[in-house]
Short mmCIF file of C-alpha atoms in Angstrom, two decimals:
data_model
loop_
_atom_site.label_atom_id
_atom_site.label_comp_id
_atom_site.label_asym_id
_atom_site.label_seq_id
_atom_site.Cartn_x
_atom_site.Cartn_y
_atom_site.Cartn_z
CA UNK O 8 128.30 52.75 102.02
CA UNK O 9 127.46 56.55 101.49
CA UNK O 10 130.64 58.05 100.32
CA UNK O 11 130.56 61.23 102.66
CA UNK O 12 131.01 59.18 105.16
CA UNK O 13 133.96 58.32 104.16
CA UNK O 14 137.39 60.04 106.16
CA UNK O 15 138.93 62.44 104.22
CA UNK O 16 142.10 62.39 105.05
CA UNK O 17 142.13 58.55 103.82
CA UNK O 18 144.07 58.20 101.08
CA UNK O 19 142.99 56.57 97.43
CA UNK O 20 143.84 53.05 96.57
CA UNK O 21 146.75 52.55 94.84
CA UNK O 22 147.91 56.31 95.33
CA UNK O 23 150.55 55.76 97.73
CA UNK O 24 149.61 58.51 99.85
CA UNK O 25 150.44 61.11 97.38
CA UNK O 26 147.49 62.81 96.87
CA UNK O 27 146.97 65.29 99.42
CA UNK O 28 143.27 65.70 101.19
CA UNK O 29 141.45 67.86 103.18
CA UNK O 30 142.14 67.62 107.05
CA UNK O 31 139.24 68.29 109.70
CA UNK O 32 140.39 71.45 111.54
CA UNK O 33 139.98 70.39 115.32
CA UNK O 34 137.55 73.08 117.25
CA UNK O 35 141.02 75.03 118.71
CA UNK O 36 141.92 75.55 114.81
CA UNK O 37 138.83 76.41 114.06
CA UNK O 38 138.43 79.08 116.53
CA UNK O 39 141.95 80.55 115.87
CA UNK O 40 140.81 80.37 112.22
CA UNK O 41 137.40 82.47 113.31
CA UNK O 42 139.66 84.66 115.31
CA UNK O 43 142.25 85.31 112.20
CA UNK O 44 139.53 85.84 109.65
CA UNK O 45 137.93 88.80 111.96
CA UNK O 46 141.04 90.61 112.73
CA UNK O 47 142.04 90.33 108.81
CA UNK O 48 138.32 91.77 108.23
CA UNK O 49 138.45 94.27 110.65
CA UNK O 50 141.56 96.08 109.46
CA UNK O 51 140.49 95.62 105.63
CA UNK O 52 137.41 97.70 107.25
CA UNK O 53 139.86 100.08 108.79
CA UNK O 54 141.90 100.61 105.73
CA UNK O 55 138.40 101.47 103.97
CA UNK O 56 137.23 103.55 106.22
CA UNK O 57 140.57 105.70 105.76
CA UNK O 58 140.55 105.69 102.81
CA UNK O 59 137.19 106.42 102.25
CA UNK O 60 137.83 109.41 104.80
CA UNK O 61 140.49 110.53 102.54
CA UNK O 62 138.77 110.81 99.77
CA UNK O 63 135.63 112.55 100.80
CA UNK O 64 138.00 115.18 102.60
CA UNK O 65 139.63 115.90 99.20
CA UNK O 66 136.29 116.33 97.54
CA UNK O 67 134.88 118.51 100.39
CA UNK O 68 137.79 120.71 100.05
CA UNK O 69 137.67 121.06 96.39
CA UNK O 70 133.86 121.44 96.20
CA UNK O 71 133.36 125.15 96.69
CA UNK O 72 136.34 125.73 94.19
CA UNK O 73 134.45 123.70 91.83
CA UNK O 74 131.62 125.43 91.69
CA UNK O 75 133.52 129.14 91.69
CA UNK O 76 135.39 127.04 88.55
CA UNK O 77 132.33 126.12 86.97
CA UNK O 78 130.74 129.73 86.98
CA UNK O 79 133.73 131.22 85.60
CA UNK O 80 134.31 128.98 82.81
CA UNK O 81 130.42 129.26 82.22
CA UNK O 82 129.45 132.83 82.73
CA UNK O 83 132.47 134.75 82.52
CA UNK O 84 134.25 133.04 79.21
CA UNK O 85 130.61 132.33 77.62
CA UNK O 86 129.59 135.21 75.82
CA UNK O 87 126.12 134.66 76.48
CA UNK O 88 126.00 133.90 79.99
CA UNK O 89 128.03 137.34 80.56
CA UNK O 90 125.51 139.27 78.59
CA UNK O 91 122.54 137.82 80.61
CA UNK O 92 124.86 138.43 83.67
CA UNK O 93 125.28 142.54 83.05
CA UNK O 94 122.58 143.27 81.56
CA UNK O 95 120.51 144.39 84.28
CA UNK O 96 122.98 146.87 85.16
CA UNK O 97 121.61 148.97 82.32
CA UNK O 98 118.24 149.11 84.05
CA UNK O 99 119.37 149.52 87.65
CA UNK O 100 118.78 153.37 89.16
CA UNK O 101 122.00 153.62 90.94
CA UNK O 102 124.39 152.62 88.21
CA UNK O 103 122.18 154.85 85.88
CA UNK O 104 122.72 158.06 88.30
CA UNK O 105 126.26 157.50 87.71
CA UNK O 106 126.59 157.52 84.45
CA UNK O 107 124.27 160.29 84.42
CA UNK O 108 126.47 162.27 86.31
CA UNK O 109 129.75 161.52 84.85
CA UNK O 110 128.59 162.31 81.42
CA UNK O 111 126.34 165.03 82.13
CA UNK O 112 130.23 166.62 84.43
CA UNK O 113 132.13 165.72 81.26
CA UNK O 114 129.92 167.91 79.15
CA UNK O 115 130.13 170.71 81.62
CA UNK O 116 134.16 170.59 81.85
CA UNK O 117 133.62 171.29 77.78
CA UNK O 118 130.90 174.13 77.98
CA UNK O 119 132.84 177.41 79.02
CA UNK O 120 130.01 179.28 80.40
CA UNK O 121 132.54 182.03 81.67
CA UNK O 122 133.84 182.73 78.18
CA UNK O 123 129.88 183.29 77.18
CA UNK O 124 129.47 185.85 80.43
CA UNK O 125 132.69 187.71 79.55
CA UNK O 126 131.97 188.27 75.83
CA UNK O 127 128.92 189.53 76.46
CA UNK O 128 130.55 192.13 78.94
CA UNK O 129 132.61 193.04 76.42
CA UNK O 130 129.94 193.50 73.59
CA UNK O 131 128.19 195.39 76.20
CA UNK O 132 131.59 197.64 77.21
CA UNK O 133 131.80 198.45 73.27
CA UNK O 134 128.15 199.00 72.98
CA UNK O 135 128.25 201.73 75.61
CA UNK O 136 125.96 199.94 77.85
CA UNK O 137 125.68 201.41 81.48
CA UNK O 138 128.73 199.40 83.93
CA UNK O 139 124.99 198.73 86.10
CA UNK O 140 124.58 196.75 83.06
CA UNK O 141 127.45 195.61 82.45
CA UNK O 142 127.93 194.04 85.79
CA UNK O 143 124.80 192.38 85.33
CA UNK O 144 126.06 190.54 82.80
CA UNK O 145 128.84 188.91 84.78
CA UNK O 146 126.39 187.93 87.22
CA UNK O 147 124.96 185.93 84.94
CA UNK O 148 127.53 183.02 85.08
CA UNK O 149 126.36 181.22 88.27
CA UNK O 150 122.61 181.11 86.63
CA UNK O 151 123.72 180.39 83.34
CA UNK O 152 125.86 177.76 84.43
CA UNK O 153 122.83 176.04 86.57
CA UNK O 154 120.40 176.43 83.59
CA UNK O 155 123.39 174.83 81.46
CA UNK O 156 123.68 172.12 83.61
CA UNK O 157 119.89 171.62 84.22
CA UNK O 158 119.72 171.40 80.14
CA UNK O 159 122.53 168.93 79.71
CA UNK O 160 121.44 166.73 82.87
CA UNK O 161 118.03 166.71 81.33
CA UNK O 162 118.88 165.70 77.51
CA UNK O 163 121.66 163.42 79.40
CA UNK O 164 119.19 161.61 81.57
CA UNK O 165 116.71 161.08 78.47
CA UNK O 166 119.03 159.03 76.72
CA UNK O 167 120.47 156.93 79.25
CA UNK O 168 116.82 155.94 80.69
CA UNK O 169 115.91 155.27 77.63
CA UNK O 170 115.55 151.82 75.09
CA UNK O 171 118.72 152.83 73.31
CA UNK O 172 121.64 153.00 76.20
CA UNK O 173 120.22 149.82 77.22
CA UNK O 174 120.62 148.13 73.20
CA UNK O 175 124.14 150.37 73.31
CA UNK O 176 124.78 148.51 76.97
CA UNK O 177 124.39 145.06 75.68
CA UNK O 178 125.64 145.60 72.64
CA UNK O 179 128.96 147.11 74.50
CA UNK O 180 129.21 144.37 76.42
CA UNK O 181 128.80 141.38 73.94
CA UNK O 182 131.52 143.34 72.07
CA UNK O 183 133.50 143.93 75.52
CA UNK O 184 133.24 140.22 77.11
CA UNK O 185 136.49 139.16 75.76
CA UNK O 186 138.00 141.72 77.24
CA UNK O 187 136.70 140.62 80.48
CA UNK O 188 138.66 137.48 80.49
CA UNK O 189 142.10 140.03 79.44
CA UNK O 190 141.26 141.93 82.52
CA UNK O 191 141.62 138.12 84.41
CA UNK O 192 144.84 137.62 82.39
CA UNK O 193 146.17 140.87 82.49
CA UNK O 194 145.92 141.73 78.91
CA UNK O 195 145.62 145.12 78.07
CA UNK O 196 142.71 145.82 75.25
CA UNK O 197 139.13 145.56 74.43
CA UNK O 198 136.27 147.73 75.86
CA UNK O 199 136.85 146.65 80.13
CA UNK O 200 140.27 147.26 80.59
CA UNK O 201 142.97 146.75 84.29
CA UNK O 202 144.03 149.74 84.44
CA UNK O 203 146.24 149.73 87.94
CA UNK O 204 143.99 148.72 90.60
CA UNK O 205 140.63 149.73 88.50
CA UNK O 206 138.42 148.06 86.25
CA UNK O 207 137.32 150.38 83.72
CA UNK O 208 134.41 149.67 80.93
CA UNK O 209 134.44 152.11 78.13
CA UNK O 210 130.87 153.85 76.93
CA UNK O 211 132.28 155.52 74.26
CA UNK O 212 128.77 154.69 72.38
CA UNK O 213 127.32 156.47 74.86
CA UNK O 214 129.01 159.49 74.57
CA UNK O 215 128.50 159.51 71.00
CA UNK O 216 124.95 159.12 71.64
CA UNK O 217 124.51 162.42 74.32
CA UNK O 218 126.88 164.31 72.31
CA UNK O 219 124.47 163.93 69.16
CA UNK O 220 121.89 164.93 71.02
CA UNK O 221 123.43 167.74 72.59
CA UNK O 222 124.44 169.33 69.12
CA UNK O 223 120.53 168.91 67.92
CA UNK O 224 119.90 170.62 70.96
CA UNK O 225 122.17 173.93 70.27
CA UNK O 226 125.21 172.80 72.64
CA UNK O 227 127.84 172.61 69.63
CA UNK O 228 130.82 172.66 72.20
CA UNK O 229 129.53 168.88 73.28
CA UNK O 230 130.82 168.26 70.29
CA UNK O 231 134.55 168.23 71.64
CA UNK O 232 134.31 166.09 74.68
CA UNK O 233 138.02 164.81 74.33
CA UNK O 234 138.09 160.84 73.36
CA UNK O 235 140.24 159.93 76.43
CA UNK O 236 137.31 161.25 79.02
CA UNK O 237 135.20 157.95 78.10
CA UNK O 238 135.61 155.62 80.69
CA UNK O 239 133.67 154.63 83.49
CA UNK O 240 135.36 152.77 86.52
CA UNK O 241 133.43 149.83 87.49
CA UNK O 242 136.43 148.13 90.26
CA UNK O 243 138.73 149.30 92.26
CA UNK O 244 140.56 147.12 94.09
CA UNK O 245 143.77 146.21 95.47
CA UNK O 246 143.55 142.67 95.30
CA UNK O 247 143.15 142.85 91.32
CA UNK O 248 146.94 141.36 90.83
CA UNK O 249 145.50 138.59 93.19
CA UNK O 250 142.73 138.20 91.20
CA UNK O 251 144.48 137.77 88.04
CA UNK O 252 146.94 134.84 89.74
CA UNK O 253 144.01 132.77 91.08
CA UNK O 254 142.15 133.40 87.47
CA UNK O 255 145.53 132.07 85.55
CA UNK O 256 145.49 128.65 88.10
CA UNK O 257 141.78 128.14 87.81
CA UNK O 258 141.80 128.55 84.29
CA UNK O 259 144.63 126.04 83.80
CA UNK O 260 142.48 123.69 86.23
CA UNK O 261 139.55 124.39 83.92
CA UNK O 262 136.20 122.40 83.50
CA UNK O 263 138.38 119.07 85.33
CA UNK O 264 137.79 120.59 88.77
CA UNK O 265 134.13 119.75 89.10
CA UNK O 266 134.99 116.44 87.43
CA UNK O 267 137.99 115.31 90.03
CA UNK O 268 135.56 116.60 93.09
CA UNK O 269 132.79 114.34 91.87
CA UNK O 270 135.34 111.12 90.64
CA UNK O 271 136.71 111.65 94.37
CA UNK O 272 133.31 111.64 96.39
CA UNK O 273 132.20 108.63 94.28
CA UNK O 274 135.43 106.91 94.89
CA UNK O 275 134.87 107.56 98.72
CA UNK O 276 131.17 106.12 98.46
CA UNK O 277 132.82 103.07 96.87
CA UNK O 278 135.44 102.37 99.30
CA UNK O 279 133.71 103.06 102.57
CA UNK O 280 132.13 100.01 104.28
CA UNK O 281 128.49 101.48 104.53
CA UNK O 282 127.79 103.32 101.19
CA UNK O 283 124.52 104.56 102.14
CA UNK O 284 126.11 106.21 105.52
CA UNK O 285 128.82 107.77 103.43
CA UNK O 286 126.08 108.89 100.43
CA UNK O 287 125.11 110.51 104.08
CA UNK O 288 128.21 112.15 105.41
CA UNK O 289 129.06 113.00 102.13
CA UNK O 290 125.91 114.73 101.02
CA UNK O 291 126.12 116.66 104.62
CA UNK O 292 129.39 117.87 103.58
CA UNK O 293 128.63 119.52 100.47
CA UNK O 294 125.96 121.42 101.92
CA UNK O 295 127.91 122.64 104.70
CA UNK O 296 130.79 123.36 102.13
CA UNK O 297 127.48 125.62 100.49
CA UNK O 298 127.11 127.69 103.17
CA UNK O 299 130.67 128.32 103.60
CA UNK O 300 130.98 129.74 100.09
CA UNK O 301 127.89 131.72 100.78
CA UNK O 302 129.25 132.94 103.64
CA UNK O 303 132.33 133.95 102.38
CA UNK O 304 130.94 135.77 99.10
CA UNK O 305 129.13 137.60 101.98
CA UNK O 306 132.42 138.47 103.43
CA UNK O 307 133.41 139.53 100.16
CA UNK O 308 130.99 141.85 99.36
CA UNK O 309 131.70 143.53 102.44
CA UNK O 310 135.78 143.58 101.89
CA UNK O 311 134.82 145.02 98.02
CA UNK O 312 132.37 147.55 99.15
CA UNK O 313 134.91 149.46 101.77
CA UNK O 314 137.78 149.15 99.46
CA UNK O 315 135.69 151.29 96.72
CA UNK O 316 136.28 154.72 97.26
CA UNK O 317 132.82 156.80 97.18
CA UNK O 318 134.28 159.48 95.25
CA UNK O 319 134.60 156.77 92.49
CA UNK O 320 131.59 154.71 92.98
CA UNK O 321 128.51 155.27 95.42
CA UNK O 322 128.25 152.57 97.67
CA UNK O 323 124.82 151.42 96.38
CA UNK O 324 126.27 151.48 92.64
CA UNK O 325 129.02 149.95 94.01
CA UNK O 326 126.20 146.85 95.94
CA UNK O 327 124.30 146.31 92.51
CA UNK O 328 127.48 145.71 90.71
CA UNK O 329 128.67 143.54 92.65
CA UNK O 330 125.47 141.31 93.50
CA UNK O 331 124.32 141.54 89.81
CA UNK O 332 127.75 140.18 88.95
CA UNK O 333 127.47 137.39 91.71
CA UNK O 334 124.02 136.60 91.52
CA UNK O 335 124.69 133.63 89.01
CA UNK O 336 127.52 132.19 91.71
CA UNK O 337 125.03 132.68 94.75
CA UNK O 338 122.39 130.83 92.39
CA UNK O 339 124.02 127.78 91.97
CA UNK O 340 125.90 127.35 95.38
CA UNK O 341 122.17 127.55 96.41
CA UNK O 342 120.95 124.90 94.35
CA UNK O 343 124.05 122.96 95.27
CA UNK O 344 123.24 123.01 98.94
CA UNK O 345 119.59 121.82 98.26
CA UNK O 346 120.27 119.03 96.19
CA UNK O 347 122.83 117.96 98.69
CA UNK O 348 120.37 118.62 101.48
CA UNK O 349 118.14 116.50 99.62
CA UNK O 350 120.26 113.67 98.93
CA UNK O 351 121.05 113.08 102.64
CA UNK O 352 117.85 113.02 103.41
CA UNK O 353 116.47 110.15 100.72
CA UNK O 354 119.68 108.15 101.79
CA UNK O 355 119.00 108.63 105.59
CA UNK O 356 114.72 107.54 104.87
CA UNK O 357 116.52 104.56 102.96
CA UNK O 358 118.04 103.85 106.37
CA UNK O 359 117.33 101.97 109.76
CA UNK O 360 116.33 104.74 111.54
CA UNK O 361 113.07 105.35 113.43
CA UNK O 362 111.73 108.12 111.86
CA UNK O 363 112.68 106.64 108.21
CA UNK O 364 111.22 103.40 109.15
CA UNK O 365 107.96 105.05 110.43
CA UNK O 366 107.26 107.17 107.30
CA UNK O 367 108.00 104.17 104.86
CA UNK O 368 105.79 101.96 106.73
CA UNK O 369 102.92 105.09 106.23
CA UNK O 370 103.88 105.85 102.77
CA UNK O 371 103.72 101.62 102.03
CA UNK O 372 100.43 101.28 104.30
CA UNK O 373 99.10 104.36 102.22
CA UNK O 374 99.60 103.22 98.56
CA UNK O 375 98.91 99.59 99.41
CA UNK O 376 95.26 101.26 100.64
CA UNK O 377 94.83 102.52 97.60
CA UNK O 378 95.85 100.03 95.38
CA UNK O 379 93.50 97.69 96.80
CA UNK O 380 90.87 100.33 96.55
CA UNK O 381 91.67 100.49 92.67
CA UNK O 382 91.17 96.89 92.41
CA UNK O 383 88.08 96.80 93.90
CA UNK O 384 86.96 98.85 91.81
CA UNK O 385 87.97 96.76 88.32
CA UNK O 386 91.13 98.94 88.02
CA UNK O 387 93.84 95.72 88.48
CA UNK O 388 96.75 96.13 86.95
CA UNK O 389 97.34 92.15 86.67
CA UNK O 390 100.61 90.42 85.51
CA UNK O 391 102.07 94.19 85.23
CA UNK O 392 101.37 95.40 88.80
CA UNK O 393 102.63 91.88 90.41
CA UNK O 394 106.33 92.62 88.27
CA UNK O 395 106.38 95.93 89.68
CA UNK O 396 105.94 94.00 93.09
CA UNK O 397 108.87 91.47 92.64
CA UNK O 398 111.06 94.36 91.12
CA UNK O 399 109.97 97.21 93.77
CA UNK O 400 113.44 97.76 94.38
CA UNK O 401 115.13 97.41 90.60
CA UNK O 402 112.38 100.10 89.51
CA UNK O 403 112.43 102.23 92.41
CA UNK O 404 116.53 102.53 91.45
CA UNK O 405 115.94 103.01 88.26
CA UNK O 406 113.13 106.38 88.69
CA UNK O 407 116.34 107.75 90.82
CA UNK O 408 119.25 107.16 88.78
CA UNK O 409 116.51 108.61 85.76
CA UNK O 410 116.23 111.56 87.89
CA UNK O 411 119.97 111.86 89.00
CA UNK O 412 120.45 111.71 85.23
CA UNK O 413 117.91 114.84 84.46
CA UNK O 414 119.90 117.26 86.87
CA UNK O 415 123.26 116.16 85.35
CA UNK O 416 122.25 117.19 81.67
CA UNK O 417 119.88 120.02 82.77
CA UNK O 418 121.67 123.01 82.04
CA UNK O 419 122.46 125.86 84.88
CA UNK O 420 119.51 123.87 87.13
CA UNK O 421 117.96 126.11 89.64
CA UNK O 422 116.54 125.47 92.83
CA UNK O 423 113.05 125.54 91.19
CA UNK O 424 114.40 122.54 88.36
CA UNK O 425 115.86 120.68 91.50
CA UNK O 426 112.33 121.18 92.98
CA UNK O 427 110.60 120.14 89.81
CA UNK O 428 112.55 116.69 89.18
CA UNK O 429 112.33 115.44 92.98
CA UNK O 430 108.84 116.41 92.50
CA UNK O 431 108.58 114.19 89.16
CA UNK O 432 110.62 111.31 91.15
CA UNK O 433 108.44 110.92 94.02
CA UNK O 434 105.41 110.84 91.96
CA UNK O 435 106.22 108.17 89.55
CA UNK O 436 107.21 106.47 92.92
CA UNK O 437 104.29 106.48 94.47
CA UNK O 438 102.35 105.41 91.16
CA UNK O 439 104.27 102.50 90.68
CA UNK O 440 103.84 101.30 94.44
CA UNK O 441 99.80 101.95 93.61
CA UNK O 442 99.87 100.05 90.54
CA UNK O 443 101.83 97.14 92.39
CA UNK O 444 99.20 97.03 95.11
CA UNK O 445 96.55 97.30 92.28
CA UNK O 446 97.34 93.79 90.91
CA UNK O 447 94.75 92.05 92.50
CA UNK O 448 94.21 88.84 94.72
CA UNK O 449 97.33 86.92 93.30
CA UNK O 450 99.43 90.39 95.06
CA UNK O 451 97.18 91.03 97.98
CA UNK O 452 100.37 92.14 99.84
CA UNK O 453 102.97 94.61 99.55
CA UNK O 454 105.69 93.81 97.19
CA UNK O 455 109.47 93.59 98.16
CA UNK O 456 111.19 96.73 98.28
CA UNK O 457 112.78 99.68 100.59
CA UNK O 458 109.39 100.06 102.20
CA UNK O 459 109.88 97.57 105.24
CA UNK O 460 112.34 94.81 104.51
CA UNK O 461 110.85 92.42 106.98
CA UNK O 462 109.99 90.12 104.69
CA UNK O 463 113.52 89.36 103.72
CA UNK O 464 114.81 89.22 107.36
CA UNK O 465 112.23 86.68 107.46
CA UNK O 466 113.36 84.90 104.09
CA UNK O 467 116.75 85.13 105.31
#
């Protein structure tokens, strides 16, 4: 007698019925059953999705103060990165004119042109010299003065468009960038100083440097340009106390910020029901979170340039400080908002969709074409290209986690490095789908993979 046949619910002899069995659910239990387990698995789904929901809202939220984080703990503490960040300052026209002409006004405050005119009246009274003459001389101020200043601005000019106030500029500044982060604390010393609602760097080297060259060049009273009167004002801004609050909380937050945003939108991938439509959502969200920060450092630039007085700073001095300052922050929001871009995209062609199924079925008719073409022509790739076939889908993982993996240890990648390693990935890709067609007779057909996925509907 076959066992199985057998009722269940029978009991064993010599048990005594104490052994408790299976019983046959009737078709009503089984349907309440049926209707139990989907209600049970519909609000585990709910409770996934909202969490999930939660989750990526955190991280979309956090994500452009990440990356504001992430600049100022790279460029602004990093003595380096601050360098390479003011640097071109040194170079650009406007912020040259200014220092031109607050150095070359200094000098003039200390040249008493005057005094010159009126001692040579008098030498001229004692000499016995005509009073035609002698008012002459007095005339001479306003020309003297202009030929003063024309000198001055001149010998000025030379050494600030020059080599040397650019070494003196960086050097400064290397010297100067912990003082940048005691401006952000509020700590008073170094070379850029808070001082009120101003920023102030100090180009004391500079001085040193045009008042040198002003004594070789015969003006000994350049020689007493008072210490104090060496200060340039690179800010000024109400919001500085502001500033110097949000700088203190960020700070304490530190490098962790980028860190929690990431550990919360791969906790919200993990949770959600569909991971590749939350990779989706998720990847959408960053990039739109890019474009707000863009916009807003827009905004910003705006706010900063009509709070500068132009009696303190010309408004384009006042443009090419602030975008050279920036230009790092606008960099990698950019290059945030690509890769993001980017990433929705490969998890949407990875999809159902009609366009993604279309251009995988081209891209898998394509290399197949050409793989076979290889083999016809003696190029098989044998035992190696049918693996690749059977593991289209473990390799084709493992080329994007291996690219992933670049960006994450690049350092400070660009939009150009993004470029470059998406590049790499879709052409090891496409040689590995080649060399998979290329195996010969034995793989006449397109291996498993993303490409279609018929076969396993089938199989299934």
């Amino acid at each position: 007698m076959n066992p199985a046949a057998s009722s269940p619910s029978s009991p064993e002899p010599g048990s005594g019925g104490a052994t408790p069995h299976s019983h046959a659910l009737t078709p009503a239990e089984h349907a309440e059953y049926e209707r139990l387990r989907r209600t049970a698995s519909l609000r585990h789904r709910r409770l996934r999705r909202a969490g999930a929901s939660l989750l990526l809202l955190l991280s979309l939220l956090l994500a452009p103060l990440a990356v504001v984080t992430s600049w100022l703990q790279e460029t602004v503490t990093n003595t380096d990165r601050y360098v390479e960040t003011v640097a071109p300052l040194a170079s650009d026209p406007a912020v040259q004119n200014v220092v031109i002409n607050r150095l070359t006004h200094r000098v003039m405050d200390n040249i008493d042109v005057k005094a010159v005119t009126n001692a040579l009246s008098n030498n001229l009274k004692d000499a016995g010299a005509p009073p035609r003459v002698v008012a002459a001389a007095d005339a001479l101020a306003g020309p003297l003065h202009d030929a003063v200043k024309g000198a001055v601005d001149r010998v000025v000019t030379r050494v600030v468009t020059s080599d040397t106030f650019k070494k003196v500029w960086v050097g400064a500044n290397r010297r100067a960038q912990p003082a940048v982060v005691n401006v952000l604390t509020g700590e008073h010393k170094g070379a850029v100083q808070a001082q009120g609602n101003t920023i102030q760097l100090n180009v004391g080297q500079v001085v040193d440097q045009v008042k040198q060259r002003l004594v070789d060049a015969g003006f000994e009273k350049a020689a007493h340009i008072p210490t104090p009167d060496r200060t340039i004002t690179l800010f000024h801004t109400k919001e500085l106390s502001k500033a110097q609050d949000a700088f203190r909380v960020l700070n304490v937050v530190g490098v962790w910020l980028p860190v929690v945003t990431v550990v919360f939108a791969g906790l919200a991938l993990w949770t959600a029901p569909g991971h590749r439509a939350m990779l989706v959502v998720t990847a959408t969200g960053f990039a739109v979170m890019m474009v707000v920060l863009l916009v807003a450092l827009a905004v910003a630039r705006q706010v900063y340039l009509g709070s500068v007085p132009s009696s303190e700073l010309p408004p384009d001095a006042a443009a090419s400080i602030y975008d050279t300052f920036v230009r790092f922050l606008r960099e990698t929001t950019r290059t945030v908002l690509v890769a993001s871009v980017i990433t929705a995209l490969s998890a949407y062609m990875f999809g159902p969709g009609r366009v993604a199924s279309a251009i995988r079925r081209t891209a898998d008719r394509g290399t197949t074409a050409t793989g076979r073409a290889l083999a016809r022509t003696g190029a098989r790739t044998g035992s190696v290209g049918r693996w690749l076939g059977r593991h289209r889908k473990g390799t084709t993982g493992v080329v994007i986690a291996a690219g992933v993996l670049a960006l994450l240890l690049w350092n400070e990648p660009t939009i150009g490095a993004v470029a470059l390693v998406i590049g790499i990935v879709l052409a090891v890709l496409l040689l590995l789908a080649i060399l998979a067609a290329a195996a010969g007779p034995a793989a006449a057909g397109p291996g498993p993979g993303p490409a279609t996925g018929q076969e396993n509907q089938a199989t299934a």
